XYZ file of C-alpha atoms in Angstrom:
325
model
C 0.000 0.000 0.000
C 1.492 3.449 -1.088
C 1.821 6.208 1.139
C 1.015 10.199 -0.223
C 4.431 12.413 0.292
C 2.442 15.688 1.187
C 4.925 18.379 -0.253
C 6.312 20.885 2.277
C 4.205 24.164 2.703
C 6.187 26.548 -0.299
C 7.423 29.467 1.716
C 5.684 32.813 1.112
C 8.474 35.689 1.520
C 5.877 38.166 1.536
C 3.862 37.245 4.176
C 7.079 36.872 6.267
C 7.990 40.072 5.618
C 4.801 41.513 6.438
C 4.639 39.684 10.278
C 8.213 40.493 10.689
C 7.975 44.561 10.029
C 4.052 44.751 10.863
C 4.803 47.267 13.614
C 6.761 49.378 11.001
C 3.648 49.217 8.864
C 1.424 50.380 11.438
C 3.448 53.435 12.384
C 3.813 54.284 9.016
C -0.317 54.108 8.218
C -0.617 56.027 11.943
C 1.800 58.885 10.308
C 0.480 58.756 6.610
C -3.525 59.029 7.680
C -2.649 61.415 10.771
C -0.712 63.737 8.094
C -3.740 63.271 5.719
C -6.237 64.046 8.636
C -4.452 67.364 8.777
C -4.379 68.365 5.052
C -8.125 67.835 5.187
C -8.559 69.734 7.867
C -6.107 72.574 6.533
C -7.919 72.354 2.770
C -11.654 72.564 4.690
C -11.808 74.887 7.729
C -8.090 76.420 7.860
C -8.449 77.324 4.190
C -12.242 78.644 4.740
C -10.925 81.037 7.493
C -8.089 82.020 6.035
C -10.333 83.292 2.725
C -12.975 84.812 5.437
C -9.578 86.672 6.697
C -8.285 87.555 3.172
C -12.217 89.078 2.219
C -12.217 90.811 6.187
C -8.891 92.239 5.315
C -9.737 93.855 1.576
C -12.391 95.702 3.782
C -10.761 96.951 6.333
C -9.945 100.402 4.345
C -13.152 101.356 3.857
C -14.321 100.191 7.056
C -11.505 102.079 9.171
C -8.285 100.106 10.804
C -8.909 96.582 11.714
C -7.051 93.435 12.533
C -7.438 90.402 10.527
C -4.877 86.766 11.317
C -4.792 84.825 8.120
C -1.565 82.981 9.438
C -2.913 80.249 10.875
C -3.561 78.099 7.801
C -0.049 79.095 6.002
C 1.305 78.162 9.693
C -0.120 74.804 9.632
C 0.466 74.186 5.757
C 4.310 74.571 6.400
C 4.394 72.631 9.767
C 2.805 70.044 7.517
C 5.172 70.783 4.584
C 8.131 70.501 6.365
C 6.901 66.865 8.168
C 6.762 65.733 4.250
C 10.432 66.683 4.008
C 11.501 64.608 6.501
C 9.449 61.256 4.968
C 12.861 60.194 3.079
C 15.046 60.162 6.151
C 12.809 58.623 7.998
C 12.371 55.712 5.520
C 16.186 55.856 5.069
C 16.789 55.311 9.040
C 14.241 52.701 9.080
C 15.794 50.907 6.493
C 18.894 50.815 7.883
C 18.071 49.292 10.819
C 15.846 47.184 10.328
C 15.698 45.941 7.159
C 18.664 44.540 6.305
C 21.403 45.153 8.810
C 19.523 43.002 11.737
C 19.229 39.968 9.361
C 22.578 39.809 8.409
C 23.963 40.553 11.955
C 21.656 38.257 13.849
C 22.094 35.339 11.506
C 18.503 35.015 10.839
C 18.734 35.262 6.942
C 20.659 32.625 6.868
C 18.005 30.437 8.647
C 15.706 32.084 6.064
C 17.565 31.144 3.197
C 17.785 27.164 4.823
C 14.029 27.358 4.719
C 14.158 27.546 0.930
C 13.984 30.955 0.186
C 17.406 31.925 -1.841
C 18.627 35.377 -0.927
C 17.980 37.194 -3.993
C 14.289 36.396 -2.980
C 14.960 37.480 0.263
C 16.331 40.544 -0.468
C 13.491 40.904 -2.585
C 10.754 40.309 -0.661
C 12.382 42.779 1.933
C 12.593 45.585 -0.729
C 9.256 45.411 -2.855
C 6.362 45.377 -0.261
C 7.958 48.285 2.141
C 8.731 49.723 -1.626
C 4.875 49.336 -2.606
C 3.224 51.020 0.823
C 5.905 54.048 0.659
C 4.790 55.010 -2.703
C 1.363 54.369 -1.847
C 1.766 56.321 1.404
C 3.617 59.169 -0.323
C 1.259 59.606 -3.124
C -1.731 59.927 -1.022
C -0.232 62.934 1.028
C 1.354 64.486 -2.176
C -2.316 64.833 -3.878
C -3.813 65.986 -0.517
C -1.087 68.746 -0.399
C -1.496 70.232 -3.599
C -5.329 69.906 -2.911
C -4.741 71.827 0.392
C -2.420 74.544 -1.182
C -4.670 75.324 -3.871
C -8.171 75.329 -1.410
C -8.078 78.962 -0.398
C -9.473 81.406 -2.826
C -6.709 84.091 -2.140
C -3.286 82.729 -1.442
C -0.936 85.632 -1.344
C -0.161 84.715 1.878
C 3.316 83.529 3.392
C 4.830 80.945 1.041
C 7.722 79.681 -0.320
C 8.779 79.843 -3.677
C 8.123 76.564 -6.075
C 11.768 75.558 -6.296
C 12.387 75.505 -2.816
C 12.637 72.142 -1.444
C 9.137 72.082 0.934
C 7.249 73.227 -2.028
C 9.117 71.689 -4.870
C 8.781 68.141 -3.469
C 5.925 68.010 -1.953
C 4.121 68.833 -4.531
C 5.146 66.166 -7.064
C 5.840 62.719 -8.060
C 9.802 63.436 -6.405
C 8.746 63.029 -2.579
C 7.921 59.356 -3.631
C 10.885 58.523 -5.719
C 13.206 60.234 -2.658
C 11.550 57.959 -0.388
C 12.586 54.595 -2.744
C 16.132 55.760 -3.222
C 16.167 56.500 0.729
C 14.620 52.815 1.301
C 17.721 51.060 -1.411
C 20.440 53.248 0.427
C 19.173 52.523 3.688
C 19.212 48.826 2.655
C 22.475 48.842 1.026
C 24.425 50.247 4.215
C 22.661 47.448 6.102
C 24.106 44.819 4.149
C 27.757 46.359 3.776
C 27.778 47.542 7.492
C 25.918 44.938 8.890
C 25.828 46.461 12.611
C 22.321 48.295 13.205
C 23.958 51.621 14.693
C 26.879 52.205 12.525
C 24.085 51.868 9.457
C 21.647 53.920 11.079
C 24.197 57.061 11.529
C 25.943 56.102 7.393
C 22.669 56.192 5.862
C 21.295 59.701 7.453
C 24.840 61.287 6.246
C 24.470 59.581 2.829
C 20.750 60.584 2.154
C 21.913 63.795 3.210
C 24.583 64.415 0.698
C 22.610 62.152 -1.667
C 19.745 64.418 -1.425
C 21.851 67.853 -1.224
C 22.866 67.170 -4.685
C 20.297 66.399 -6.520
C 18.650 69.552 -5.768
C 21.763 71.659 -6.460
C 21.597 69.261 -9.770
C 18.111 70.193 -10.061
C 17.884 73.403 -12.165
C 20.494 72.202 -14.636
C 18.113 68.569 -15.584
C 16.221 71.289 -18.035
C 17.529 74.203 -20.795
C 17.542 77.565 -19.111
C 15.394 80.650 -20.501
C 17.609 83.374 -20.940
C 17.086 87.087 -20.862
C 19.100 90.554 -21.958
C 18.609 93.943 -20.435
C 20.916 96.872 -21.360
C 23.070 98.121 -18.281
C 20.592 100.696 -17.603
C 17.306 98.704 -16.553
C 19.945 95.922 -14.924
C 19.052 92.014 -14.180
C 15.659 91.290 -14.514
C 13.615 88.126 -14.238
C 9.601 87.304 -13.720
C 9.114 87.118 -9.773
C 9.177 83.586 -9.142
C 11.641 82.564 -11.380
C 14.851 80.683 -10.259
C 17.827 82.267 -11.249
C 20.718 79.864 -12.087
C 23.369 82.239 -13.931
C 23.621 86.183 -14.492
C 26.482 87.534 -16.297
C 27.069 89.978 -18.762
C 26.388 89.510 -22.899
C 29.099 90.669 -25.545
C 28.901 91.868 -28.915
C 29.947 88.782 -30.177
C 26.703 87.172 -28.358
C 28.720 85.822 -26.104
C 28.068 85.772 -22.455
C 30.947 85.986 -19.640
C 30.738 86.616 -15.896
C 30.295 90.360 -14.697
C 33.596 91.747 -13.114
C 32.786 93.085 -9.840
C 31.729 96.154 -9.754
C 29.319 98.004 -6.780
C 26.389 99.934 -8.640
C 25.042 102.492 -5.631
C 24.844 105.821 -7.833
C 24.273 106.817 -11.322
C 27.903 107.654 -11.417
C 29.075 104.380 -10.395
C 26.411 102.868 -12.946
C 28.609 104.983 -15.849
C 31.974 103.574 -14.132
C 30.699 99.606 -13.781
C 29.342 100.509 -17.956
C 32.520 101.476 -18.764
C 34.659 98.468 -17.151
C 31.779 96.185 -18.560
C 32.434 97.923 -21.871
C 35.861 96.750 -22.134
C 35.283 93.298 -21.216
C 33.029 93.736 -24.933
C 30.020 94.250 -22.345
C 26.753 95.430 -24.431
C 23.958 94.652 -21.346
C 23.264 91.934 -18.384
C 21.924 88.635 -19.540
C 20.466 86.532 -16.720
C 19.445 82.597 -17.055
C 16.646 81.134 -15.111
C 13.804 79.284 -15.000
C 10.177 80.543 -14.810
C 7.573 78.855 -13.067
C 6.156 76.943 -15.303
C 9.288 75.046 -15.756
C 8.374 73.483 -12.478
C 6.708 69.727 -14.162
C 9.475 69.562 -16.618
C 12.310 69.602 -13.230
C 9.778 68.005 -11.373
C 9.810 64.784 -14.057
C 13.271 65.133 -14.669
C 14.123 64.910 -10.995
C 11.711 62.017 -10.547
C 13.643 60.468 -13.405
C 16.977 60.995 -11.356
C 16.220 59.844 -8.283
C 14.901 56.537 -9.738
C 17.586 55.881 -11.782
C 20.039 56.345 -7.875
C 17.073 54.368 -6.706
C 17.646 51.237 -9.914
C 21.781 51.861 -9.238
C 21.415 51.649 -5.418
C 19.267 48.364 -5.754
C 21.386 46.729 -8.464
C 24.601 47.256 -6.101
C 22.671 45.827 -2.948
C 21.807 42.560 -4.797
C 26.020 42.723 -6.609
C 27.226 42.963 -2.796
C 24.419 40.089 -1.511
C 25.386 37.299 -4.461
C 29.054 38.373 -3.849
C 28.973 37.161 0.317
C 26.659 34.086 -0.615
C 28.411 32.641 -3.670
């Protein structure tokens, strides 16, 4: 009489992953629907008060003096603006110490990989479904924040400009890619470090720097619009534009840095004109980019950071086949 072999449960990576980092996951929905809680509340009642305010305060002159507080919807806008910044490092210090540091310092992935699962599936499991609820996570509170910085009829109020970095990527499809390439650099240092502090304090320096250049890279993903003035009406760009590079043109339509020279009076004006005049100086040129450049270095930028993101990942799976064989 034959016996049935039952075959061994097949392991399911993802499910381990998701008991072993539940905790994470919870924090990370408590943060992700408290933030969106707030952005409701800021695009709904803050924004409702602070148009109430803006109307109050367009009457006041014909009404006599008055006093009118706006702020407190621009206050909590940035408070929440800023909290977005701070999403990548905290996904990058995360990721560093708990995602792949403590496996490969405790010895558990190696009991992991006995159990049938090889390490590139490991590793793979670890990455994709904290991978899938960051972008999920991020996306949600990037659509609620442009919602809730559009939602007041009359924003002149306190802001910052769109290529600053709490406006500039919160606002876009970046916040989410800086998150992914925090979450593969945070991973990588895990596995090369292997010790949970000495990863935790790598990773924050290198998404630092990481993240400090790309946005100095930033204005130079896209061409520049340029534009000449003569000497008399001096630099001048659209308010709101970033300005990359101001110099002065030549008659040969060239365009060379401005010697230094202090203009305080119409007589030094006629002295900086004449030193600019024998550099072959004919005006100012400045090169910038207007606001509406703001999706093209917004896409670009996404396109960076996942490409550091693809890099990051490729060397963290290089530097697990090399220490498994």
């Amino acid at each position: 009489m034959s016996t049935l072999t039952v075959p061994p449960p097949r392991p399911r990576p993802a499910r381990w992953v998701f008991r072993l980092h539940r905790w994470a996951l919870y924090v990370w929905a408590a943060l992700v629907l408290t933030a969106a809680a707030l952005l409701l509340w800021a695009a709904g009642p803050l924004a409702d008060r602070a148009t109430r305010g803006w109307h109050r305060m367009l009457e006041c002159p014909r009404q006599g003096p008055c006093s009118v507080d706006v702020g407190f919807y621009y206050t909590v806008f940035d408070l929440l603006s800023y909290a977005m910044i701070i999403l990548p490092f905290l996904v990058a210090a995360w990721a560093a110490v708990a995602l792949t540091a403590p496996g490969t310092e405790s010895g558990s992935a190696p009991s992991a990989w006995l159990q049938g699962i090889t390490p590139a599936r490991w590793l793979t499991a670890r990455l994709a479904l904290p991978a899938a609820v960051i972008t999920a996570g991020t996306a949600l509170l990037v659509i609620l924040h442009r919602y809730a910085g559009a939602a007041p009829e009359d924003r002149r109020g306190p802001g910052p400009e769109w290529w600053m970095p709490r406006a500039f990527y919160t606002n876009g499809p970046a916040l989410a890619a800086a998150c992914l390439t925090a979450l593969a650099a945070g991973a990588l240092t895990g596995l090369l470090v292997r010790r949970t502090l000495p990863s935790l304090g790598i990773t924050l320096a290198a998404t630092t720097l990481l993240f400090t250049g790309v946005h100095r890279l930033m204005p130079h993903l896209w061409p520049l619009a340029t534009k000449v003035n003569d000497f008399q009406h001096g630099y001048a760009v659209r308010p709101g534009a970033l300005e990359v590079v101001h110099g002065i043109a030549t008659r040969g339509g060239g365009r060379v840095p401005a010697p230094e020279c202090t203009v305080d009076s119409a007589k030094a004006l006629a002295a900086c004109e004449r030193l600019y005049a024998r550099h072959g100086g004919t005006g100012y040129f400045t090169q910038y980019h207007p606001a509406s450049h703001y999706w093209p270095l917004q896409l670009t930028t996404t396109a960076l950071l996942l490409l550091l993101t693809a890099l990051l990942t490729a060397a963290t799976f290089a530097v697990l086949r090399r220490r498994t064989g």
